[in-house]
XYZ file of C-alpha atoms in Angstrom:
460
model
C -48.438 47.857 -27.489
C -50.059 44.857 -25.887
C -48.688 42.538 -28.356
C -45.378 43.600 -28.255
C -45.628 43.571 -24.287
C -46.919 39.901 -24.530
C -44.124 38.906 -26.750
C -41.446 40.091 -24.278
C -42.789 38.368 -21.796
C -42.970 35.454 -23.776
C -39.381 35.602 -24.847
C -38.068 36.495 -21.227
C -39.173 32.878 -20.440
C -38.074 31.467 -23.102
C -34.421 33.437 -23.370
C -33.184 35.418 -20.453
C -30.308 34.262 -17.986
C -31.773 31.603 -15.672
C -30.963 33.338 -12.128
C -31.709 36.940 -13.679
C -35.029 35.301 -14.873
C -35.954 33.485 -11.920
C -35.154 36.458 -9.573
C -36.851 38.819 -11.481
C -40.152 36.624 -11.325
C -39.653 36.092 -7.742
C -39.096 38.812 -6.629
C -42.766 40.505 -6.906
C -44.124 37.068 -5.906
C -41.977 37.387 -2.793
C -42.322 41.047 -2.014
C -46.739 40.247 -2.224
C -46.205 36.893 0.014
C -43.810 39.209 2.483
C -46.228 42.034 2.489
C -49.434 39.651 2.853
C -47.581 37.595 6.136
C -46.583 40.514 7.598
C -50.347 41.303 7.617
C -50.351 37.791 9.501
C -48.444 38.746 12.130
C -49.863 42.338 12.513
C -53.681 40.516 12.604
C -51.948 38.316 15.447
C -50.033 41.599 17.322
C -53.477 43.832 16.998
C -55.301 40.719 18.298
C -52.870 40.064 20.908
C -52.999 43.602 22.196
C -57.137 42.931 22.757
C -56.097 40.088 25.077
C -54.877 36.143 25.174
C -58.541 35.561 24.494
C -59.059 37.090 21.126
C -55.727 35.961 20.034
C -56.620 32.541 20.666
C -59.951 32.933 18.984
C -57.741 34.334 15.565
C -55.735 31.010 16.286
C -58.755 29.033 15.636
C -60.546 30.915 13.047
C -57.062 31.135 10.791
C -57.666 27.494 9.383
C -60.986 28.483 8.118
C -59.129 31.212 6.062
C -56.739 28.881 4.708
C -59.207 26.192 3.546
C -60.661 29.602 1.457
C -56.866 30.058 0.222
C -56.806 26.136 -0.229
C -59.898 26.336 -2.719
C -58.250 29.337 -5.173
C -55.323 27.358 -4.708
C -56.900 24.518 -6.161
C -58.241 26.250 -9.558
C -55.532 28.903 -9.757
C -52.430 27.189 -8.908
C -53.464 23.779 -11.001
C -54.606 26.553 -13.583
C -51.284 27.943 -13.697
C -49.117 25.034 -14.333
C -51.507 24.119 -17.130
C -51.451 27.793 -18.301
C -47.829 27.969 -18.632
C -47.004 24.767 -20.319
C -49.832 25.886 -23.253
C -47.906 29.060 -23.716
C -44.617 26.709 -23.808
C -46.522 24.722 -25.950
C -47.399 28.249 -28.325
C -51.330 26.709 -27.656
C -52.894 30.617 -26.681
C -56.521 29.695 -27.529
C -56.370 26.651 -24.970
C -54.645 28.915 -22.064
C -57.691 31.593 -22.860
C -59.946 28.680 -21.991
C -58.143 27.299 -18.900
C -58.412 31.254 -17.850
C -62.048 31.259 -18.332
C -62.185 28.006 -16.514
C -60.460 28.684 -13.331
C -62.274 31.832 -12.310
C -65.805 31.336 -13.369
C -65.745 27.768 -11.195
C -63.670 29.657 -8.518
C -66.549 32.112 -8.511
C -69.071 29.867 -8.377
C -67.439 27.734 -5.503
C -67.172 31.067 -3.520
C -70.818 31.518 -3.423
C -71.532 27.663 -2.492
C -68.958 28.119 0.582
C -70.734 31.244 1.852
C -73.771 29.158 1.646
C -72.617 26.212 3.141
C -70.198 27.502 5.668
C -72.017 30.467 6.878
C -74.615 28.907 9.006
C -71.870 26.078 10.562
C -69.790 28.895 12.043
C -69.853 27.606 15.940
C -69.370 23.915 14.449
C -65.968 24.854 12.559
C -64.956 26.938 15.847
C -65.537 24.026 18.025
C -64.001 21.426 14.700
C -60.863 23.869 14.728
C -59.866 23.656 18.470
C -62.320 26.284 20.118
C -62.903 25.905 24.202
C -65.590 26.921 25.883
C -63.110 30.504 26.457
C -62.677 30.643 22.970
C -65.908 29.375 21.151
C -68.122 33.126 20.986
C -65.675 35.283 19.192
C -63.788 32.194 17.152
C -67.506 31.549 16.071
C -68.190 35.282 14.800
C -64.978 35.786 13.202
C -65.452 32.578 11.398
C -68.737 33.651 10.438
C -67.531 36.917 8.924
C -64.895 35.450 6.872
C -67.163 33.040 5.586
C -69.982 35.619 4.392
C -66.845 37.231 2.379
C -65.498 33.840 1.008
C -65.715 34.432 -2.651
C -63.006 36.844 -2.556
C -59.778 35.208 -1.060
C -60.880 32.284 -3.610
C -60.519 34.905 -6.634
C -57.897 36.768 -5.324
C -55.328 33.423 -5.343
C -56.933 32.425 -8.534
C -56.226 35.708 -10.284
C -52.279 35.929 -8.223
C -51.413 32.413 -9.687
C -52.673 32.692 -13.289
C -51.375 36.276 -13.808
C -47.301 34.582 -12.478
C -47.475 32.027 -14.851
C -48.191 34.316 -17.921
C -44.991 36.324 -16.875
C -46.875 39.207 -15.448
C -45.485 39.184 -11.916
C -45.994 42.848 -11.064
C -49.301 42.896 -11.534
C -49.814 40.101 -9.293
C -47.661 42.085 -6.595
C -49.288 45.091 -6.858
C -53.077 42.964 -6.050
C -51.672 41.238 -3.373
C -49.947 43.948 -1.616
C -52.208 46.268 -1.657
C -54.523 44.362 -0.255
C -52.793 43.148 2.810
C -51.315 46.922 3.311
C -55.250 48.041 3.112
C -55.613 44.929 5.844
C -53.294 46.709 8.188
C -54.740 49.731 8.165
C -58.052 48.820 8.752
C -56.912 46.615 11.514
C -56.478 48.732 14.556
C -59.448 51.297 12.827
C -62.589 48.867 12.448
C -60.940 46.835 15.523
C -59.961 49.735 18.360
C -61.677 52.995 16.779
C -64.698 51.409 16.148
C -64.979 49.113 19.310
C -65.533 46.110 17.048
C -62.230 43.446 18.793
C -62.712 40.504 16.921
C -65.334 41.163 14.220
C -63.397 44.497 13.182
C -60.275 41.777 12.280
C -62.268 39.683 10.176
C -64.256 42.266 8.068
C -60.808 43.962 7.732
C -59.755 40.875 5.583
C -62.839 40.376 4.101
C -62.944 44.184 3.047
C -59.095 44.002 1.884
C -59.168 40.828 -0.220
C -62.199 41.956 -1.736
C -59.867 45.280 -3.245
C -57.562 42.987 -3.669
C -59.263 40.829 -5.638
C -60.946 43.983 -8.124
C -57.541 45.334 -8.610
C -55.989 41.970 -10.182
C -58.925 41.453 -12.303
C -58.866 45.245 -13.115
C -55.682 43.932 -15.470
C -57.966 41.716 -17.378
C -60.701 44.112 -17.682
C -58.586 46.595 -19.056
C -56.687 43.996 -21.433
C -52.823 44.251 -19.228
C -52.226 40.464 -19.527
C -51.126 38.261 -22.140
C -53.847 35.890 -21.466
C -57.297 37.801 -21.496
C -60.059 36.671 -19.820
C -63.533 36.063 -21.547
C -66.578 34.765 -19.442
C -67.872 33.314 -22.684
C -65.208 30.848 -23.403
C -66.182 29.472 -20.274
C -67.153 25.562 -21.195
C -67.434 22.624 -19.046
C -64.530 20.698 -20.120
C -63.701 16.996 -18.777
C -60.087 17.484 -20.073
C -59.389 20.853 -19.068
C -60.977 20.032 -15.487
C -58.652 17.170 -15.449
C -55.574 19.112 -16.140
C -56.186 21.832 -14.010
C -57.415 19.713 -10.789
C -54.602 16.931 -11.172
C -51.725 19.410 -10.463
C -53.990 21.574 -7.980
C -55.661 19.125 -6.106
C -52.446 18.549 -4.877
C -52.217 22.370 -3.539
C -55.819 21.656 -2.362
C -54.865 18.448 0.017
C -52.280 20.034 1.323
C -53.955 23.770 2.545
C -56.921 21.097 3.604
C -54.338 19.263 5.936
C -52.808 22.346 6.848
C -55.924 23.080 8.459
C -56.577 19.914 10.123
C -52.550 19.807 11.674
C -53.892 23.372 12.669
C -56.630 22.172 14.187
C -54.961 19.361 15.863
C -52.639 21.481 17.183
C -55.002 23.913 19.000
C -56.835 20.503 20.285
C -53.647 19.518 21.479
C -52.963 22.493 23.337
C -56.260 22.725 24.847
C -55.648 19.046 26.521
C -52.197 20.419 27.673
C -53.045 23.062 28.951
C -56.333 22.171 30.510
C -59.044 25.312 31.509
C -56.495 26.831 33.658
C -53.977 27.402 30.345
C -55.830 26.000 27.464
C -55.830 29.594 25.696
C -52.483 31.032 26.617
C -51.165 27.703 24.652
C -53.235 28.229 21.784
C -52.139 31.495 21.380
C -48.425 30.032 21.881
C -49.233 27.531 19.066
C -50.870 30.492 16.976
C -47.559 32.810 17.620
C -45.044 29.679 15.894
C -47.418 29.026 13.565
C -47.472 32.629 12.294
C -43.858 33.398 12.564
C -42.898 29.941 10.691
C -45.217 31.093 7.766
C -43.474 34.089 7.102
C -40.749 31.878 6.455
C -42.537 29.222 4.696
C -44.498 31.855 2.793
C -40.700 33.965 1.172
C -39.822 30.704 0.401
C -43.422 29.880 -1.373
C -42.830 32.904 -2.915
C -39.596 32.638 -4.484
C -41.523 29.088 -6.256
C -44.107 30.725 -7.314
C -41.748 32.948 -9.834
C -39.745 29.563 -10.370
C -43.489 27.665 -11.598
C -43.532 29.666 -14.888
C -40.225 29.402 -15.805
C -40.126 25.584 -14.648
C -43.405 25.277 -16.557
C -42.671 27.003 -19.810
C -39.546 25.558 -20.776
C -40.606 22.277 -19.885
C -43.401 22.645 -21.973
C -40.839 24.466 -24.861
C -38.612 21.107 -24.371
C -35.788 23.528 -23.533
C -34.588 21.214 -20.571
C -30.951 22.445 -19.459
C -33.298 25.911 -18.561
C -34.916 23.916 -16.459
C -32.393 21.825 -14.989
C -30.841 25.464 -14.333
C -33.476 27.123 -12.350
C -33.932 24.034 -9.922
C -30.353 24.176 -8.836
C -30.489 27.968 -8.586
C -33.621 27.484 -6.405
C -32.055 25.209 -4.543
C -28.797 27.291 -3.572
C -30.975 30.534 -3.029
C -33.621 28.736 -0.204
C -30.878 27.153 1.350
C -29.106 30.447 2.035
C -32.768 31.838 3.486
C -33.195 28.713 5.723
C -29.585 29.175 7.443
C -30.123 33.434 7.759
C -33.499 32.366 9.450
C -31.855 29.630 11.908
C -29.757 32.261 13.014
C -32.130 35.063 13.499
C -34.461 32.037 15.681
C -31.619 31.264 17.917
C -30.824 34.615 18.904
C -34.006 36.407 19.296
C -36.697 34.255 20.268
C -37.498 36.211 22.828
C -37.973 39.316 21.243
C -40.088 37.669 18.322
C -42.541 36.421 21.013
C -42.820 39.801 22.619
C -44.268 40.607 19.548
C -47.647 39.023 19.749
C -48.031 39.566 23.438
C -46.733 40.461 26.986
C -48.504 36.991 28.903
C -45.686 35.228 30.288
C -47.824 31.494 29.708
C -48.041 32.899 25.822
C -44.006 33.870 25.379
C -42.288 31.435 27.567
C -44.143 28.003 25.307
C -43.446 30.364 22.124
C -39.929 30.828 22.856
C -39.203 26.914 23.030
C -40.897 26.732 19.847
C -39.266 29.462 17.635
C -35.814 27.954 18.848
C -37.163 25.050 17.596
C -37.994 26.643 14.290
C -34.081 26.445 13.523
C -33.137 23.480 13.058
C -35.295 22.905 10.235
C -35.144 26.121 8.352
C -32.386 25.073 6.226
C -34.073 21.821 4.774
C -37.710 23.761 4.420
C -36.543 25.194 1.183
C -35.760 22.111 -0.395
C -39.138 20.962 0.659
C -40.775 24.033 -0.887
C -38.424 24.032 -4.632
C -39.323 19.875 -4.858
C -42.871 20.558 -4.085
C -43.065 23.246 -6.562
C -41.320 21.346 -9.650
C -44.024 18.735 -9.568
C -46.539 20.923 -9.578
C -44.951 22.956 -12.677
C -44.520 19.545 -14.528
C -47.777 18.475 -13.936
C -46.784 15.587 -12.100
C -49.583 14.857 -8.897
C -48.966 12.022 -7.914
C -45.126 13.379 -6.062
C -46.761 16.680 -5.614
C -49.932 14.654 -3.601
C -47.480 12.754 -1.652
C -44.882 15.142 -0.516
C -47.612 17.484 0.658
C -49.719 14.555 2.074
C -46.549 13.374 3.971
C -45.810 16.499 5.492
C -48.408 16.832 7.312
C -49.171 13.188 8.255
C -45.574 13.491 9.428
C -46.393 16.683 11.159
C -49.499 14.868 12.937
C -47.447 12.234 14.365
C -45.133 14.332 15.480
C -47.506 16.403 17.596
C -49.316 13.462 19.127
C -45.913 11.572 19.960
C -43.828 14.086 20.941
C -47.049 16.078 22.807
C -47.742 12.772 24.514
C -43.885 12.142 25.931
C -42.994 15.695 26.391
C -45.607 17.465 27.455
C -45.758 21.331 26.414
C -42.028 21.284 24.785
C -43.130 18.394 22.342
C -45.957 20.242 20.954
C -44.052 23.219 20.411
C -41.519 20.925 18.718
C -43.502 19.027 15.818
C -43.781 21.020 13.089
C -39.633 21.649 13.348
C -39.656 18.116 13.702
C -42.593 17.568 10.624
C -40.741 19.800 8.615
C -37.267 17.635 9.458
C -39.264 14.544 8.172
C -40.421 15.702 5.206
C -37.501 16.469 3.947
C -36.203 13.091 3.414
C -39.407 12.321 1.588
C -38.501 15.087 -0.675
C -35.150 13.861 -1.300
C -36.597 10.211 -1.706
C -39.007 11.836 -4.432
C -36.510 14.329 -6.434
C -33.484 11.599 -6.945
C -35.848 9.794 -9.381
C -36.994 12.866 -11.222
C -33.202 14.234 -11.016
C -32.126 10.979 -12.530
C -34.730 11.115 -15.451
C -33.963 15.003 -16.298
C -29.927 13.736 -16.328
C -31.219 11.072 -18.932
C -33.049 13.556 -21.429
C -30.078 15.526 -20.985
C -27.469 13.311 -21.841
C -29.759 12.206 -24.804
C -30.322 15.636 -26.115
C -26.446 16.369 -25.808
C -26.092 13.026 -28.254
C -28.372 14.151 -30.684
């Protein structure tokens, strides 16, 4: 029964009707990356309703989290790309090692993060934007998160690795659950039991560590068409190589996620001064949570694009491929002009989610409207970004991520600098805006090349 599962997967890839295909994969990825930033916001609405304070200190503390997502990233997503081109390439003992691979170093990073991070807890508060208002409970929810680190880092490792073998369900089913299990224990460990900020952060750490056991509960019980055997784990210069060359590119850019992050609650803090320091970091912390739910659909819907990008590259079957880049295309540009729309004419309301301080909403409205004028471009950004990682192709990968945020920096000090308040809330619209002419710079190339092979295939 396994087999014959495996096999249909295998031949879905390799056979079914591009948008059908591509949908079908997306869709779980989507409905999991939906589910787990709607846990975003909720963390940001539950902290918001303890005060400006602890929402500020969730502002701060939410790079830490990333760098943990930027680390799984790193192993699972470069692990996937490698993963599906060996099943393109009908090379299943190699993927079983690349399996191994990926999660026993994931694991083992994990514990030397907990180790390492653990006692620097006020130092990454203060590192991420923390004030003197901010530093105590930034500090312990850092602290808590980082005690728990292993499990975020095997939780993405396990979601990418499981989408690339075709088995997009079962990555749903890990990743939702978990952040649905987040938002429950929210308001419970955070308002029932009188814990504020530390009930927030052992509510993730408790969540992604179910999350994690139910997405290896597939390999333990033998659900996935690549299994998973601790043995075949062996240091491997060439599988380390293929793996990190596509997912250090992931890796730089969570890791300068972080630091625009951090910039940006640094930034906020000069603004605003001690007076309204916080209430701006919280503003900050309210875009930057409502743009990632965007960002994170559209993430999504590449994420069930990387397999099918990845295996038929890897099965030389190149008008599939050519096919599911301009489908992405055409489907995130749709997204990016529904979510213009829905920023222009409620970004009021969307601010009034996370909190009922006039000095959070009024700098958060001005930044949501914002927010519009580059939703329409982001998904280009996102489909480009995740076609060089399926090809295995770094070096456009390194610099279109790399660029984005450099782009996103320079934005916040300029525009911070001559606008005051309205120019911070600005740059990553404007980053974003940027970008995406880097991503067009990078794609006519590759667009150009795949037109070649075509034409040349069509001759023979």
């Amino acid at each position: 029964m396994a087999h014959e599962a495996s096999d249909r997967r295998e031949v879905a890839l390799r056979e079914e009707a591009i948008p059908k295909l591509v949908m079908r994969m997306s869709a779980p990825a989507i409905m999991a990356m939906v589910v787990m930033s709607l846990y975003n916001l909720a963390d940001a609405i539950f902290m918001g309703m303890l005060g400006t304070e602890a929402l500020g200190a969730a502002t701060v503390g939410y790079p830490y989290f990333i760098i943990l997502t930027a680390i799984g990233l790193m192993f699972g997503m470069g692990g996937a790309s490698y993963q599906s081109r060996l099943l393109g390439e009908r090379n299943r003992d190699r993927a079983e090692k690349a399996v191994s691979t990926v999660f026993v170093s994931g694991a083992i990073l994990g514990v030397v993060t907990t180790l390492v991070t653990t006692p620097l807890s006020s130092t990454i508060a203060v590192l991420f934007g923390a004030n003197d208002q901010l530093l105590e409970p930034s500090t312990l929810y850092i602290r808590v998160l980082s005690i728990g680190a292993v499990f975020p880092i095997l939780s993405m490792c396990a979601n990418n690795l499981l989408r690339a073998e075709g088995s997009a369900v079962h990555s749903l089913l890990g990743m939702g659950l978990s952040s649905v299990l987040n938002i429950i224990l929210d308001p419970i460990l955070m308002f029932t039991f009188d814990l504020g900020v530390m009930g927030a952060a052992l509510a993730t750490v408790i969540s992604q560590a179910v999350g994690t056991l139910i997405l290896f509960s597939f390999y333990f019980r033998r659900k996935t068409l690549v299994p998973f055997h601790p043995r075949q784990f062996t240091p491997d210069a060439l599988m380390y190589r293929e793996i990190l060359i596509v997912g250090g590119a992931a890796f730089i850019q969570q890791v300068l996620v972080t630091v625009t992050m951090a910039f940006t609650n640094q930034a906020a803090v000069r603004l605003g001064g001690a007076a309204a320091g916080d209430s701006l970091v919280a503003a900050a912390g309210v875009i930057n949570r409502l743009s990632m739910l965007g960002y994170t659909i559209m993430m999504g819907f590449g994420q069930g694009l990387q397999p099918v990008i990845g295996y038929n590259y890897g099965a030389r079957q190149y008008p599939r491929v050519r096919q599911a880049i301009t489908f992405a295309f055409l489907v995130t540009g749709l997204f990016g002009i529904v979510l213009s729309g829905i920023s222009l004419i409620f970004p009021e309301q969307l601010a009034r989610w996370f909190s009922s301080d006039q000095a959070v909403i009024g700098p958060a409205v001005t930044g949501i409207r914002f927010l519009a004028a580059s939703w329409p471009v982001s998904g280009f950004f996102f489909v480009t970004l995740v076609l060089f990682q399926a090809l295995g192709r770094p070096r456009p990968a390194i610099t279109l991520t790399a660029a984005r945020q450099l782009l996103t920096l320079l934005c916040i000090w300029g525009l911070s600098s001559i606008f005051g308040v309205p120019g911070l809330m600005g740059s990553m619209s404007a980053g974003i805006l940027l970008s995406f002419t880097v991503a067009v710079t990078l794609y006519v190339p590759y667009h150009r090349e795949l037109s070649a092979i075509l034409r040349s295939s069509a001759g023979d």
